[in-house]
XYZ file of C-alpha atoms in Angstrom:
128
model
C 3.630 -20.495 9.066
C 2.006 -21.331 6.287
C -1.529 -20.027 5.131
C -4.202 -20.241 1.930
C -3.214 -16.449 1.261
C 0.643 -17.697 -0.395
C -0.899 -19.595 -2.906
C -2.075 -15.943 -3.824
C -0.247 -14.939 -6.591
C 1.276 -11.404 -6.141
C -0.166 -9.929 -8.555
C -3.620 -11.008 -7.563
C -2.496 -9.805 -3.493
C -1.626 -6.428 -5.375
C -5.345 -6.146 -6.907
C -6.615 -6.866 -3.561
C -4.368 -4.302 -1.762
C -4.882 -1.479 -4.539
C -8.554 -1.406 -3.207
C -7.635 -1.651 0.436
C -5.161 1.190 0.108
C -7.390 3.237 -1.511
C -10.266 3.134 0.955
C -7.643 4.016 3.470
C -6.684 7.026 1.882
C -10.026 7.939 1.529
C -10.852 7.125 4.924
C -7.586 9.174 6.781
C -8.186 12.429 4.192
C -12.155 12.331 5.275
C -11.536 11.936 8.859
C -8.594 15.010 8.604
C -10.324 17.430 7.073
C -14.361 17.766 5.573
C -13.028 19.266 1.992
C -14.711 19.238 -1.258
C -14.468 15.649 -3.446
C -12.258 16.890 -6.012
C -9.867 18.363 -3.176
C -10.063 15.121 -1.972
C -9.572 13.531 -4.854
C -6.434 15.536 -5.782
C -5.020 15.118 -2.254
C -5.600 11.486 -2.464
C -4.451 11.031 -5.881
C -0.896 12.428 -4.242
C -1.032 9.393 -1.962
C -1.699 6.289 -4.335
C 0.420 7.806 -7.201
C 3.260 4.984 -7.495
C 5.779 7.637 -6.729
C 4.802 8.417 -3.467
C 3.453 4.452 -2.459
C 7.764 3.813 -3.670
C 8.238 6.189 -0.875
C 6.214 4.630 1.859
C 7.292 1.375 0.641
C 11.081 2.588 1.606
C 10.292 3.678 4.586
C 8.452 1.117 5.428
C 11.158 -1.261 5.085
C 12.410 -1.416 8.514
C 9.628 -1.860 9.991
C 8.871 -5.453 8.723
C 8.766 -8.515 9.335
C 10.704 -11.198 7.892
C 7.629 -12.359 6.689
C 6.292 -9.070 5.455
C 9.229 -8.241 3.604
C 9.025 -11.261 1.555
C 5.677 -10.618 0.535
C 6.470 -7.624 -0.495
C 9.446 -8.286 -2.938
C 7.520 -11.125 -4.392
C 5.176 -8.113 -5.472
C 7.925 -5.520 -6.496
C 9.599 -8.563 -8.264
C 6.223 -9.388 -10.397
C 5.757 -8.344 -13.768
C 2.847 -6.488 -14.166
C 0.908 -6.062 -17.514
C 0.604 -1.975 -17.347
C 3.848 0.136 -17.192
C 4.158 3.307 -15.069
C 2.217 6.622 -15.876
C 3.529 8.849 -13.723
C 7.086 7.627 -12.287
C 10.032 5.006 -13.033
C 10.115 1.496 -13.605
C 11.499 0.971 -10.099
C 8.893 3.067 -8.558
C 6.132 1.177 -10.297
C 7.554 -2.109 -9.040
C 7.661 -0.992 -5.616
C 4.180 0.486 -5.518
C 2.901 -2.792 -6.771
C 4.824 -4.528 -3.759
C 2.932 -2.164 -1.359
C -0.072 -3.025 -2.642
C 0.945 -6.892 -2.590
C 1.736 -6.737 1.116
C -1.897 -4.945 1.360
C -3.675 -7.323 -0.509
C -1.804 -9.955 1.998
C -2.291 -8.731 5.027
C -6.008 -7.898 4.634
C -6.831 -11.600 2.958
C -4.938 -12.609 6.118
C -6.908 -10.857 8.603
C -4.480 -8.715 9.729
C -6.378 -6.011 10.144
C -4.241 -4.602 13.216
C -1.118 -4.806 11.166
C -2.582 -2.715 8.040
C -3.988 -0.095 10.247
C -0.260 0.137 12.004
C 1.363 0.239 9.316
C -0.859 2.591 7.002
C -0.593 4.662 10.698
C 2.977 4.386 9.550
C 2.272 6.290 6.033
C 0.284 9.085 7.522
C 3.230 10.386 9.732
C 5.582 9.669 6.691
C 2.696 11.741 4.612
C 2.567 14.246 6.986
C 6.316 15.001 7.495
C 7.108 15.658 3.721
């Protein structure tokens, strides 16, 4: 099935889902626990860092569709215009495929699909 969101390219999906995955963050560390901001920030911080959205990403994996998964390694196999700060090539690649299949599935509607999978995340997150 085709829709307007592939002619997206995955770079622009990623932008989208950078935003999207941060307000989720936000949202889940907010709803756990009322902390000071710069807890928060520092907690959340953790959980967009492109080392530990490589390790969602991984374990996300199996969990995808066909579809899904394509999505995502047109994103990990776009070449972005910043490098990685704080982790490898290959982690920054990843990260940016996360936030590709973000970026998709929100321009796609499929809001019950992000908040499964980010559900997904927050076990990972929480079983470190």
């Amino acid at each position: 099935m085709h829709n307007k969101t592939d002619e997206f390219s995955p770079l622009t999906l990623a932008f989208v889902g950078d935003g999207v995955y941060d307000l989720l963050v936000r949202e889940y560390l907010v709803r756990l626990a009322n902390r000071p901001v710069g807890e928060l920030n520092k907690v959340k911080v953790a959980m967009v860092n492109c080392k530990s959205q490589a390790r969602f990403a991984s374990k996300l994996m199996p969990c995808l569709t066909e579809k899904e998964t394509a999505v995502y390694k047109r994103g990990r196999n776009a070449a972005p215009k910043s490098t990685a700060k704080n982790g490898t090539l290959a982690e920054y690649h990843s990260a940016t495929g996360l936030e590709c299949l973000f970026g998709y599935l929100y321009l796609s509607g499929e809001k019950d699909r992000i908040d499964e999978l980010f559900k997904l995340i927050t076990e990972l997150d929480s079983n470190k």
